[in-house]
Amino acid sequence: MDILVSIWKYFVDNILTQPAYFIGFIVLIGYILLKKPWYECLSGFLKATVGYFILTVGSGGLVRNFRPILVGLKDKFNLQATVIDPYYGQNAVQSALEGIGKSFTQVVLLLLIAFIFNIVLVAFRKVTKIRSIFTTGNVQIQQAATAFWLIFFCFPELGDTPILIIMSLLLGLYWAVGSNLTVEITQDLTEGGGFCVAHQQVFALKIFSMIAEKMKGKKDAKKLEDIQLPGFLSMFNENMVATSILMLIFFGIILLTLGKDYLVANNFMQEGSSFFFYTFTTALNFAVNLAILQLGVRTFVTELTQSFQGISTRLLPGAVPGIDCAATFGFGSPNAVTIGLLFGAAGQFLAIITLILLKSPVIIIAGFIPVFFDNATIAVFANNKGGVKAACILPFISGLCQVFGSAFIAHWVGLAQYGGYLGMWDWAVIWPGFTVTMKYLGYAGVAIIAIILILIPQIQYRRNKDTYFLITDDYEAYKEKIKQKA
């Protein structure tokens, strides 16, 4: 038994919670099931793993680019606040658990049981109508930690085993149902890419996509990629140029507010360096890291979608891999990513100023991961469904939701005192709703949440019985069916 536990722990520590190796492992298994030659299996594993590492280099560079701004705004205005960021949130939960004598290994156990439950739901897809498997390991550990604390807050008197059962049921359903909600909109965006989104804003993507379609009206709305600017404005038609100029303005305004003296004193730039070129380089590095991220996406998504056919035909018929939201950045308009960041940041900053003016007991500091990955992804889907107007307005609304929702839940459940909260859209809106329901309705609240989650894919299926599974099994046949229906 100890040997099995050690093997599992090794797998969790080195593969399951390491998304690059987990994606590579899935690709390897898929190609083996497709009976590919060993060298193609190895090649696929390496390309997928390296591709994901390229993505992390790009996303890590984006986070580092933003750090002077976030740290500077906190220090300059002397704000002692809660940072909304998945890693700050995970650390906050870990500190909170240690404070009450709980071990973080219980969080890993929750992750395992919830993940297995997700797989079981897909295995019985004819009954459950669930098609997607949540495979984003780093996101899963962050969500397992936050869900653990929120549910423990609602049921502190329960023993370890009963509360673990409740946690696994709700988290597993959230992973399965949430990622399943993004299947249709992702297939539409990627023209049958063969994957869906499994990240921190899965409910947001579906909700905002529906709103975007309503905003479009009867006529097809003009999308960002349809806009061809005349004259000197035509340079904004090029994504890299547009990103560089927009970020130069964005970074320039905030860095001017912080001032050169602050940046030098805190070792963000060297004494005697040009402030203009520091700002210019920061803006261009944003464009560089975004290009790196998109290269990584193209590299690993191609391998994953091809190899997953082996898993979906041999082990879990009809299963769809749910992967990082950044995988969608290579589709639609590249400028949607930048637009989503800018309007989402505007929404967050407005909400933070409102909290300060209202003398809120909790002041939020914007984290880069929610302000970028949530809002950029929402903009990509909103642009695809509703055009330019939706791509601008909906990320702005998302930014407001992230700050106000996080301030409420972080203060209420006591994570604000530990300095961090997850902060992504679903965890600032959907999970606070779950928490309120469970806190005031108890076990009846758990039952209500579970029933609602179970019913969502059933409702999806009943609305489109003839194409519900076809969209993932055979996308070309699905398109033909849609044409016939039209």
Short mmCIF file of C-alpha atoms in Angstrom, two decimals:
data_model
loop_
_atom_site.label_atom_id
_atom_site.label_comp_id
_atom_site.label_asym_id
_atom_site.label_seq_id
_atom_site.Cartn_x
_atom_site.Cartn_y
_atom_site.Cartn_z
CA MET A 1 0.00 0.00 0.00
CA ASP A 2 2.82 2.40 0.86
CA ILE A 3 4.39 1.71 -2.55
CA LEU A 4 1.14 2.63 -4.33
CA VAL A 5 0.83 5.81 -2.28
CA SER A 6 4.44 6.74 -3.13
CA ILE A 7 3.85 6.09 -6.84
CA TRP A 8 0.71 8.22 -6.80
CA LYS A 9 2.44 11.02 -4.91
CA TYR A 10 5.28 10.97 -7.47
CA PHE A 11 2.72 11.15 -10.30
CA VAL A 12 0.83 14.03 -8.66
CA ASP A 13 3.98 16.03 -7.82
CA ASN A 14 5.71 15.60 -11.17
CA ILE A 15 2.97 15.10 -13.77
CA LEU A 16 -0.62 15.77 -12.67
CA THR A 17 0.05 19.20 -11.17
CA GLN A 18 2.69 20.13 -13.80
CA PRO A 19 0.59 21.07 -16.85
CA ALA A 20 3.43 20.84 -19.40
CA TYR A 21 4.21 17.22 -18.48
CA PHE A 22 0.54 16.36 -18.00
CA ILE A 23 -0.31 17.61 -21.51
CA GLY A 24 2.73 15.71 -22.85
CA PHE A 25 1.62 12.58 -20.96
CA ILE A 26 -1.89 12.82 -22.46
CA VAL A 27 -0.41 13.21 -25.96
CA LEU A 28 1.86 10.20 -25.37
CA ILE A 29 -1.05 8.02 -24.22
CA GLY A 30 -3.16 9.20 -27.15
CA TYR A 31 -0.54 8.32 -29.75
CA ILE A 32 0.11 4.95 -28.11
CA LEU A 33 -3.62 4.16 -28.31
CA LEU A 34 -3.56 5.21 -31.98
CA LYS A 35 -0.73 2.66 -32.40
CA LYS A 36 1.69 5.23 -33.77
CA PRO A 37 5.37 4.23 -34.14
CA TRP A 38 7.45 4.81 -30.97
CA TYR A 39 9.36 7.69 -32.53
CA GLU A 40 6.12 9.53 -33.39
CA CYS A 41 4.89 8.97 -29.81
CA LEU A 42 8.14 10.39 -28.45
CA SER A 43 8.08 13.27 -30.93
CA GLY A 44 4.50 14.14 -30.02
CA PHE A 45 5.31 14.05 -26.29
CA LEU A 46 8.29 16.34 -26.73
CA LYS A 47 6.54 18.82 -29.02
CA ALA A 48 3.53 19.09 -26.72
CA THR A 49 5.66 19.47 -23.59
CA VAL A 50 8.04 21.99 -25.18
CA GLY A 51 5.06 23.87 -26.64
CA TYR A 52 3.53 24.23 -23.19
CA PHE A 53 6.87 25.34 -21.75
CA ILE A 54 7.03 27.98 -24.50
CA LEU A 55 3.56 29.12 -23.43
CA THR A 56 4.70 29.39 -19.79
CA VAL A 57 7.76 31.42 -20.85
CA GLY A 58 5.43 33.87 -22.61
CA SER A 59 2.90 34.04 -19.77
CA GLY A 60 5.68 34.32 -17.16
CA GLY A 61 7.21 37.19 -19.11
CA LEU A 62 3.86 38.97 -19.22
CA VAL A 63 3.49 38.63 -15.44
CA ARG A 64 7.02 39.97 -14.85
CA ASN A 65 6.33 42.86 -17.24
CA PHE A 66 3.36 43.90 -15.17
CA ARG A 67 5.03 43.52 -11.76
CA PRO A 68 6.45 47.10 -11.45
CA ILE A 69 2.97 48.49 -12.07
CA LEU A 70 1.17 46.31 -9.52
CA VAL A 71 3.85 46.65 -6.85
CA GLY A 72 4.23 50.36 -7.55
CA LEU A 73 0.54 51.17 -7.27
CA LYS A 74 0.39 49.29 -3.97
CA ASP A 75 3.47 51.04 -2.52
CA LYS A 76 2.91 54.50 -3.98
CA PHE A 77 -0.57 54.84 -2.50
CA ASN A 78 0.27 52.90 0.68
CA LEU A 79 -2.43 50.27 0.17
CA GLN A 80 -2.44 47.27 2.50
CA ALA A 81 -4.69 45.08 0.45
CA THR A 82 -5.72 41.69 -0.86
CA VAL A 83 -4.11 40.69 -4.14
CA ILE A 84 -6.45 38.87 -6.53
CA ASP A 85 -4.17 36.33 -8.16
CA PRO A 86 -4.34 32.51 -8.26
CA TYR A 87 -0.90 32.06 -6.70
CA TYR A 88 -1.52 34.64 -3.96
CA GLY A 89 -4.86 32.92 -3.40
CA GLN A 90 -3.28 29.48 -3.10
CA ASN A 91 -0.70 30.79 -0.63
CA ALA A 92 -3.46 32.49 1.39
CA VAL A 93 -5.40 29.23 1.67
CA GLN A 94 -2.25 27.33 2.61
CA SER A 95 -1.55 29.82 5.42
CA ALA A 96 -5.18 29.71 6.56
CA LEU A 97 -5.17 25.89 6.66
CA GLU A 98 -1.96 25.83 8.68
CA GLY A 99 -3.57 28.28 11.09
CA ILE A 100 -6.34 25.80 11.90
CA GLY A 101 -4.12 22.71 11.91
CA LYS A 102 -5.11 21.35 8.49
CA SER A 103 -2.65 19.86 6.00
CA PHE A 104 -2.39 20.96 2.37
CA THR A 105 -2.18 17.26 1.43
CA GLN A 106 -5.94 17.18 1.97
CA VAL A 107 -6.24 19.64 -0.91
CA VAL A 108 -4.27 17.29 -3.17
CA LEU A 109 -6.56 14.43 -2.14
CA LEU A 110 -9.55 16.59 -3.04
CA LEU A 111 -8.00 17.26 -6.46
CA LEU A 112 -7.55 13.52 -7.07
CA ILE A 113 -11.10 12.50 -6.13
CA ALA A 114 -12.69 15.41 -8.04
CA PHE A 115 -10.60 14.62 -11.13
CA ILE A 116 -11.61 10.94 -11.04
CA PHE A 117 -15.23 12.01 -10.64
CA ASN A 118 -14.87 14.20 -13.76
CA ILE A 119 -13.59 11.19 -15.72
CA VAL A 120 -16.47 9.01 -14.46
CA LEU A 121 -18.99 11.63 -15.57
CA VAL A 122 -17.47 11.57 -19.08
CA ALA A 123 -17.39 7.75 -19.11
CA PHE A 124 -21.18 7.81 -18.62
CA ARG A 125 -21.69 10.65 -21.06
CA LYS A 126 -24.84 9.11 -22.59
CA VAL A 127 -26.53 9.66 -19.23
CA THR A 128 -24.66 12.70 -17.86
CA LYS A 129 -24.23 14.49 -21.25
CA ILE A 130 -20.74 15.52 -20.11
CA ARG A 131 -18.11 15.54 -22.88
CA SER A 132 -15.06 17.30 -21.41
CA ILE A 133 -12.16 16.43 -19.12
CA PHE A 134 -10.53 19.23 -17.13
CA THR A 135 -6.78 18.75 -17.70
CA THR A 136 -5.22 22.07 -16.60
CA GLY A 137 -3.26 20.80 -13.60
CA ASN A 138 -1.92 24.06 -12.16
CA VAL A 139 -5.42 25.56 -12.28
CA GLN A 140 -6.87 22.48 -10.60
CA ILE A 141 -4.58 22.76 -7.58
CA GLN A 142 -5.46 26.46 -7.17
CA GLN A 143 -9.17 25.76 -7.45
CA ALA A 144 -9.01 22.74 -5.14
CA ALA A 145 -7.33 24.91 -2.50
CA THR A 146 -9.93 27.70 -2.75
CA ALA A 147 -12.90 25.31 -2.92
CA PHE A 148 -11.54 23.47 0.15
CA TRP A 149 -11.53 26.69 2.19
CA LEU A 150 -14.93 27.95 0.96
CA ILE A 151 -16.69 24.66 1.71
CA PHE A 152 -14.88 24.25 5.04
CA PHE A 153 -16.08 27.77 5.92
CA CYS A 154 -19.67 26.58 5.34
CA PHE A 155 -19.34 23.27 7.21
CA PRO A 156 -16.58 23.64 9.83
CA GLU A 157 -18.17 21.04 12.12
CA LEU A 158 -18.03 18.18 9.59
CA GLY A 159 -15.41 15.44 9.85
CA ASP A 160 -12.68 15.01 7.23
CA THR A 161 -14.37 12.24 5.23
CA PRO A 162 -17.89 13.71 4.92
CA ILE A 163 -16.62 17.17 4.00
CA LEU A 164 -14.20 15.67 1.46
CA ILE A 165 -17.12 13.89 -0.21
CA ILE A 166 -19.08 17.16 -0.48
CA MET A 167 -16.02 19.02 -1.78
CA SER A 168 -15.22 16.37 -4.39
CA LEU A 169 -18.83 16.21 -5.58
CA LEU A 170 -19.11 19.97 -6.11
CA LEU A 171 -15.62 20.58 -7.49
CA GLY A 172 -15.79 17.58 -9.85
CA LEU A 173 -19.18 18.74 -11.12
CA TYR A 174 -17.90 22.30 -11.56
CA TRP A 175 -14.91 21.07 -13.60
CA ALA A 176 -17.01 18.77 -15.77
CA VAL A 177 -20.02 21.04 -16.29
CA GLY A 178 -18.02 24.28 -16.61
CA SER A 179 -15.60 23.02 -19.24
CA ASN A 180 -18.49 21.27 -21.02
CA LEU A 181 -20.21 24.67 -21.32
CA THR A 182 -17.34 25.91 -23.48
CA VAL A 183 -17.39 23.04 -26.01
CA GLU A 184 -19.72 24.64 -28.58
CA ILE A 185 -18.29 28.17 -28.37
CA THR A 186 -14.70 26.86 -28.59
CA GLN A 187 -15.47 24.59 -31.55
CA ASP A 188 -17.09 27.55 -33.26
CA LEU A 189 -14.12 29.84 -32.53
CA THR A 190 -11.49 27.31 -33.63
CA GLU A 191 -13.43 25.79 -36.55
CA GLY A 192 -13.41 22.33 -34.99
CA GLY A 193 -10.18 22.60 -33.00
CA GLY A 194 -11.14 19.54 -30.96
CA PHE A 195 -10.68 21.05 -27.50
CA CYS A 196 -12.53 23.22 -25.00
CA VAL A 197 -11.48 25.65 -22.26
CA ALA A 198 -10.76 24.39 -18.74
CA HIS A 199 -9.61 27.37 -16.74
CA GLN A 200 -10.90 29.90 -14.21
CA GLN A 201 -13.63 31.59 -16.25
CA VAL A 202 -15.56 28.77 -17.94
CA PHE A 203 -19.00 29.97 -16.81
CA ALA A 204 -18.02 33.52 -17.73
CA LEU A 205 -17.16 32.50 -21.30
CA LYS A 206 -20.55 30.90 -21.83
CA ILE A 207 -22.50 33.72 -20.15
CA PHE A 208 -20.64 36.50 -21.98
CA SER A 209 -20.83 34.63 -25.31
CA MET A 210 -24.62 34.49 -24.93
CA ILE A 211 -24.74 38.21 -24.09
CA ALA A 212 -22.43 38.97 -27.04
CA GLU A 213 -24.80 37.21 -29.43
CA LYS A 214 -27.68 39.32 -28.13
CA MET A 215 -25.57 42.47 -28.62
CA LYS A 216 -24.90 41.50 -32.21
CA GLY A 217 -28.56 41.84 -33.16
CA LYS A 218 -30.03 40.45 -36.36
CA LYS A 219 -27.13 41.44 -38.61
CA ASP A 220 -23.61 40.07 -38.33
CA ALA A 221 -21.59 42.51 -36.22
CA LYS A 222 -18.26 43.75 -37.50
CA LYS A 223 -15.40 41.92 -35.79
CA LEU A 224 -11.99 43.25 -34.91
CA GLU A 225 -10.37 41.26 -37.72
CA ASP A 226 -12.82 42.80 -40.23
CA ILE A 227 -11.68 46.33 -39.51
CA GLN A 228 -9.18 47.66 -42.05
CA LEU A 229 -8.04 51.11 -40.97
CA PRO A 230 -7.08 53.65 -43.67
CA GLY A 231 -3.96 55.77 -44.08
CA PHE A 232 -1.46 55.88 -41.25
CA LEU A 233 -4.01 54.07 -39.04
CA SER A 234 -3.44 50.98 -41.19
CA MET A 235 -0.41 50.18 -39.02
CA PHE A 236 -2.92 49.14 -36.31
CA ASN A 237 -4.07 46.35 -38.63
CA GLU A 238 -0.83 44.57 -37.67
CA ASN A 239 -1.26 42.89 -34.30
CA MET A 240 2.35 43.30 -33.12
CA VAL A 241 2.37 47.01 -33.99
CA ALA A 242 -1.04 47.63 -32.43
CA THR A 243 -0.06 45.82 -29.22
CA SER A 244 3.23 47.73 -28.94
CA ILE A 245 1.62 51.16 -29.39
CA LEU A 246 -1.36 50.51 -27.13
CA MET A 247 0.83 49.07 -24.37
CA LEU A 248 3.27 51.99 -24.71
CA ILE A 249 0.38 54.35 -23.94
CA PHE A 250 -0.93 52.10 -21.15
CA PHE A 251 2.43 51.52 -19.46
CA GLY A 252 3.51 55.11 -20.10
CA ILE A 253 0.60 56.66 -18.21
CA ILE A 254 0.99 54.40 -15.16
CA LEU A 255 4.81 54.52 -15.03
CA LEU A 256 4.71 58.32 -15.28
CA THR A 257 2.37 58.27 -12.28
CA LEU A 258 4.86 56.15 -10.33
CA GLY A 259 7.84 58.27 -11.43
CA LYS A 260 11.44 57.43 -12.27
CA ASP A 261 12.65 57.91 -8.67
CA TYR A 262 10.36 55.15 -7.41
CA LEU A 263 11.40 52.75 -10.17
CA VAL A 264 15.12 53.35 -9.47
CA ALA A 265 14.70 53.11 -5.68
CA ASN A 266 12.99 49.73 -6.02
CA ASN A 267 15.51 48.37 -8.57
CA PHE A 268 13.04 48.18 -11.42
CA MET A 269 15.37 50.36 -13.51
CA GLN A 270 19.00 51.42 -13.08
CA GLU A 271 20.24 54.86 -12.06
CA GLY A 272 21.07 56.91 -15.15
CA SER A 273 18.89 54.82 -17.49
CA SER A 274 16.49 56.53 -19.86
CA PHE A 275 12.93 56.58 -18.50
CA PHE A 276 11.54 56.75 -22.02
CA PHE A 277 13.45 53.68 -23.21
CA TYR A 278 12.59 51.76 -20.03
CA THR A 279 8.91 52.39 -20.76
CA PHE A 280 9.36 51.68 -24.48
CA THR A 281 11.19 48.40 -23.77
CA THR A 282 8.50 47.35 -21.27
CA ALA A 283 5.80 47.90 -23.90
CA LEU A 284 7.73 46.03 -26.61
CA ASN A 285 8.49 43.16 -24.22
CA PHE A 286 4.76 42.77 -23.71
CA ALA A 287 4.34 42.26 -27.48
CA VAL A 288 7.31 39.85 -27.51
CA ASN A 289 5.95 37.72 -24.67
CA LEU A 290 2.49 37.66 -26.21
CA ALA A 291 4.01 36.38 -29.49
CA ILE A 292 5.95 33.71 -27.55
CA LEU A 293 2.76 32.63 -25.76
CA GLN A 294 0.89 32.29 -29.06
CA LEU A 295 3.76 30.23 -30.55
CA GLY A 296 3.57 27.85 -27.60
CA VAL A 297 -0.19 27.53 -28.03
CA ARG A 298 0.12 26.60 -31.71
CA THR A 299 2.82 24.03 -30.91
CA PHE A 300 1.07 22.01 -28.22
CA VAL A 301 -2.56 22.38 -29.33
CA THR A 302 -1.85 20.73 -32.69
CA GLU A 303 -0.32 17.66 -31.01
CA LEU A 304 -3.00 17.46 -28.32
CA THR A 305 -5.98 17.57 -30.67
CA GLN A 306 -4.46 14.93 -32.98
CA SER A 307 -3.41 12.55 -30.21
CA PHE A 308 -6.58 12.90 -28.16
CA GLN A 309 -8.40 10.99 -30.89
CA GLY A 310 -6.76 7.88 -29.43
CA ILE A 311 -8.22 8.54 -25.98
CA SER A 312 -11.61 9.58 -27.34
CA THR A 313 -11.95 6.46 -29.51
CA ARG A 314 -10.33 3.80 -27.31
CA LEU A 315 -10.81 4.81 -23.66
CA LEU A 316 -13.43 7.56 -23.38
CA PRO A 317 -15.50 7.76 -26.57
CA GLY A 318 -16.42 11.34 -27.41
CA ALA A 319 -14.23 12.89 -24.72
CA VAL A 320 -12.87 16.40 -25.33
CA PRO A 321 -9.74 17.75 -23.60
CA GLY A 322 -10.29 20.91 -21.57
CA ILE A 323 -7.10 22.99 -21.66
CA ASP A 324 -5.65 26.39 -20.75
CA CYS A 325 -7.63 29.43 -21.91
CA ALA A 326 -4.49 30.78 -23.60
CA ALA A 327 -4.97 28.10 -26.26
CA THR A 328 -7.71 30.28 -27.74
CA PHE A 329 -5.41 33.28 -28.27
CA GLY A 330 -4.27 31.91 -31.62
CA PHE A 331 -7.79 32.08 -33.06
CA GLY A 332 -9.93 35.01 -34.18
CA SER A 333 -8.43 38.48 -34.01
CA PRO A 334 -5.03 38.72 -32.31
CA ASN A 335 -5.97 42.27 -31.27
CA ALA A 336 -8.84 40.90 -29.16
CA VAL A 337 -6.30 39.83 -26.55
CA THR A 338 -4.93 43.37 -26.16
CA ILE A 339 -8.42 44.92 -26.21
CA GLY A 340 -9.57 42.50 -23.50
CA LEU A 341 -6.62 43.39 -21.28
CA LEU A 342 -7.10 47.15 -21.64
CA PHE A 343 -10.87 47.22 -21.05
CA GLY A 344 -10.68 44.60 -18.29
CA ALA A 345 -7.98 46.64 -16.55
CA ALA A 346 -10.14 49.75 -16.86
CA GLY A 347 -13.01 47.92 -15.18
CA GLN A 348 -10.77 46.63 -12.38
CA PHE A 349 -9.15 50.01 -11.71
CA LEU A 350 -12.54 51.75 -11.61
CA ALA A 351 -13.83 49.15 -9.13
CA ILE A 352 -10.70 49.51 -6.94
CA ILE A 353 -11.08 53.31 -6.86
CA THR A 354 -14.74 52.81 -5.88
CA LEU A 355 -13.73 50.52 -2.98
CA ILE A 356 -11.23 53.14 -1.76
CA LEU A 357 -13.77 55.97 -1.98
CA LEU A 358 -16.38 53.89 -0.13
CA LYS A 359 -13.79 53.03 2.56
CA SER A 360 -14.31 49.31 2.03
CA PRO A 361 -12.88 47.05 4.77
CA VAL A 362 -11.07 45.20 1.96
CA ILE A 363 -9.08 46.96 -0.75
CA ILE A 364 -8.22 44.86 -3.78
CA ILE A 365 -4.93 44.97 -5.66
CA ALA A 366 -5.25 43.86 -9.27
CA GLY A 367 -3.35 40.71 -10.14
CA PHE A 368 -2.08 40.31 -13.68
CA ILE A 369 -3.47 36.80 -14.21
CA PRO A 370 -7.15 37.77 -13.70
CA VAL A 371 -6.83 41.10 -15.50
CA PHE A 372 -5.17 39.49 -18.51
CA PHE A 373 -6.16 35.84 -18.87
CA ASP A 374 -9.81 36.26 -17.85
CA ASN A 375 -10.50 39.41 -19.82
CA ALA A 376 -8.39 38.63 -22.90
CA THR A 377 -10.16 35.27 -23.23
CA ILE A 378 -13.59 36.86 -22.73
CA ALA A 379 -12.73 39.40 -25.46
CA VAL A 380 -11.68 36.65 -27.89
CA PHE A 381 -15.01 34.84 -27.48
CA ALA A 382 -17.08 38.04 -27.29
CA ASN A 383 -15.52 39.32 -30.53
CA ASN A 384 -16.28 36.02 -32.24
CA LYS A 385 -19.92 36.07 -31.14
CA GLY A 386 -20.80 39.76 -30.99
CA GLY A 387 -18.09 41.79 -32.69
CA VAL A 388 -16.13 44.87 -31.66
CA LYS A 389 -18.68 46.35 -29.24
CA ALA A 390 -18.96 43.11 -27.26
CA ALA A 391 -15.17 42.70 -27.19
CA CYS A 392 -14.84 46.11 -25.50
CA ILE A 393 -17.83 46.26 -23.16
CA LEU A 394 -17.88 42.72 -21.75
CA PRO A 395 -14.26 42.60 -20.48
CA PHE A 396 -14.91 45.96 -18.77
CA ILE A 397 -17.93 44.46 -16.97
CA SER A 398 -15.82 41.41 -16.13
CA GLY A 399 -13.19 43.63 -14.49
CA LEU A 400 -15.85 45.18 -12.25
CA CYS A 401 -17.17 41.73 -11.28
CA GLN A 402 -13.68 40.41 -10.44
CA VAL A 403 -12.90 43.20 -7.97
CA PHE A 404 -16.29 43.62 -6.27
CA GLY A 405 -16.94 39.87 -6.04
CA SER A 406 -13.47 39.10 -4.71
CA ALA A 407 -13.65 41.89 -2.13
CA PHE A 408 -16.92 40.47 -0.79
CA ILE A 409 -15.93 36.80 -0.61
CA ALA A 410 -12.33 37.32 0.58
CA HIS A 411 -13.55 39.48 3.48
CA TRP A 412 -16.46 37.19 4.38
CA VAL A 413 -14.53 33.90 4.50
CA GLY A 414 -11.47 35.42 6.16
CA LEU A 415 -8.91 35.04 3.37
CA ALA A 416 -8.37 38.82 3.10
CA GLN A 417 -6.28 38.78 6.27
CA TYR A 418 -3.87 36.37 4.56
CA GLY A 419 -3.33 38.81 1.68
CA GLY A 420 -4.71 36.93 -1.31
CA TYR A 421 -7.68 35.46 -3.13
CA LEU A 422 -8.02 33.53 -6.38
CA GLY A 423 -9.84 36.44 -8.03
CA MET A 424 -10.72 34.94 -11.41
CA TRP A 425 -14.26 35.53 -12.73
CA ASP A 426 -15.92 32.24 -11.77
CA TRP A 427 -14.38 32.48 -8.31
CA ALA A 428 -15.48 36.08 -7.87
CA VAL A 429 -19.06 35.47 -9.06
CA ILE A 430 -20.13 31.81 -9.33
CA TRP A 431 -18.37 30.37 -6.27
CA PRO A 432 -19.38 33.23 -3.92
CA GLY A 433 -22.94 32.37 -4.99
CA PHE A 434 -22.30 28.71 -4.12
CA THR A 435 -20.82 29.75 -0.76
CA VAL A 436 -23.77 31.94 0.22
CA THR A 437 -26.19 29.14 -0.73
CA MET A 438 -24.33 26.52 1.33
CA LYS A 439 -23.77 28.81 4.33
CA TYR A 440 -27.42 29.73 4.73
CA LEU A 441 -29.16 26.61 3.41
CA GLY A 442 -26.69 24.00 4.69
CA TYR A 443 -26.97 20.54 3.13
CA ALA A 444 -30.06 21.64 1.20
CA GLY A 445 -27.82 24.26 -0.40
CA VAL A 446 -25.33 21.57 -1.45
CA ALA A 447 -28.20 19.59 -2.99
CA ILE A 448 -29.52 22.65 -4.85
CA ILE A 449 -26.08 23.47 -6.30
CA ALA A 450 -25.46 19.85 -7.33
CA ILE A 451 -28.89 19.54 -8.98
CA ILE A 452 -28.40 22.80 -10.91
CA LEU A 453 -24.97 21.66 -12.14
CA ILE A 454 -26.34 18.24 -13.14
CA LEU A 455 -29.23 19.85 -15.03
CA ILE A 456 -27.11 22.29 -17.07
CA PRO A 457 -25.71 19.70 -19.55
CA GLN A 458 -29.14 18.05 -19.74
CA ILE A 459 -30.65 21.38 -20.80
CA GLN A 460 -27.81 21.89 -23.31
CA TYR A 461 -28.49 18.46 -24.78
CA ARG A 462 -32.26 18.89 -25.06
CA ARG A 463 -31.85 22.13 -26.99
CA ASN A 464 -29.67 20.48 -29.67
CA LYS A 465 -30.14 16.73 -29.49
CA ASP A 466 -29.15 16.06 -33.09
CA THR A 467 -25.87 18.04 -32.98
CA TYR A 468 -24.85 17.91 -29.28
CA PHE A 469 -22.39 15.03 -29.64
CA LEU A 470 -21.85 15.49 -33.37
CA ILE A 471 -20.02 18.80 -32.84
CA THR A 472 -17.11 16.94 -31.20
CA ASP A 473 -17.40 13.59 -32.99
CA ASP A 474 -17.42 15.01 -36.54
CA TYR A 475 -17.24 18.77 -36.89
CA GLU A 476 -17.62 18.76 -40.70
CA ALA A 477 -20.80 16.68 -40.44
CA TYR A 478 -21.97 19.07 -37.73
CA LYS A 479 -21.53 22.06 -40.06
CA GLU A 480 -23.48 20.28 -42.79
CA LYS A 481 -26.27 19.54 -40.33
CA ILE A 482 -26.40 23.21 -39.28
CA LYS A 483 -26.61 24.29 -42.93
CA GLN A 484 -29.50 21.90 -43.52
CA LYS A 485 -31.33 23.18 -40.44
CA ALA A 486 -30.79 26.78 -41.55
#
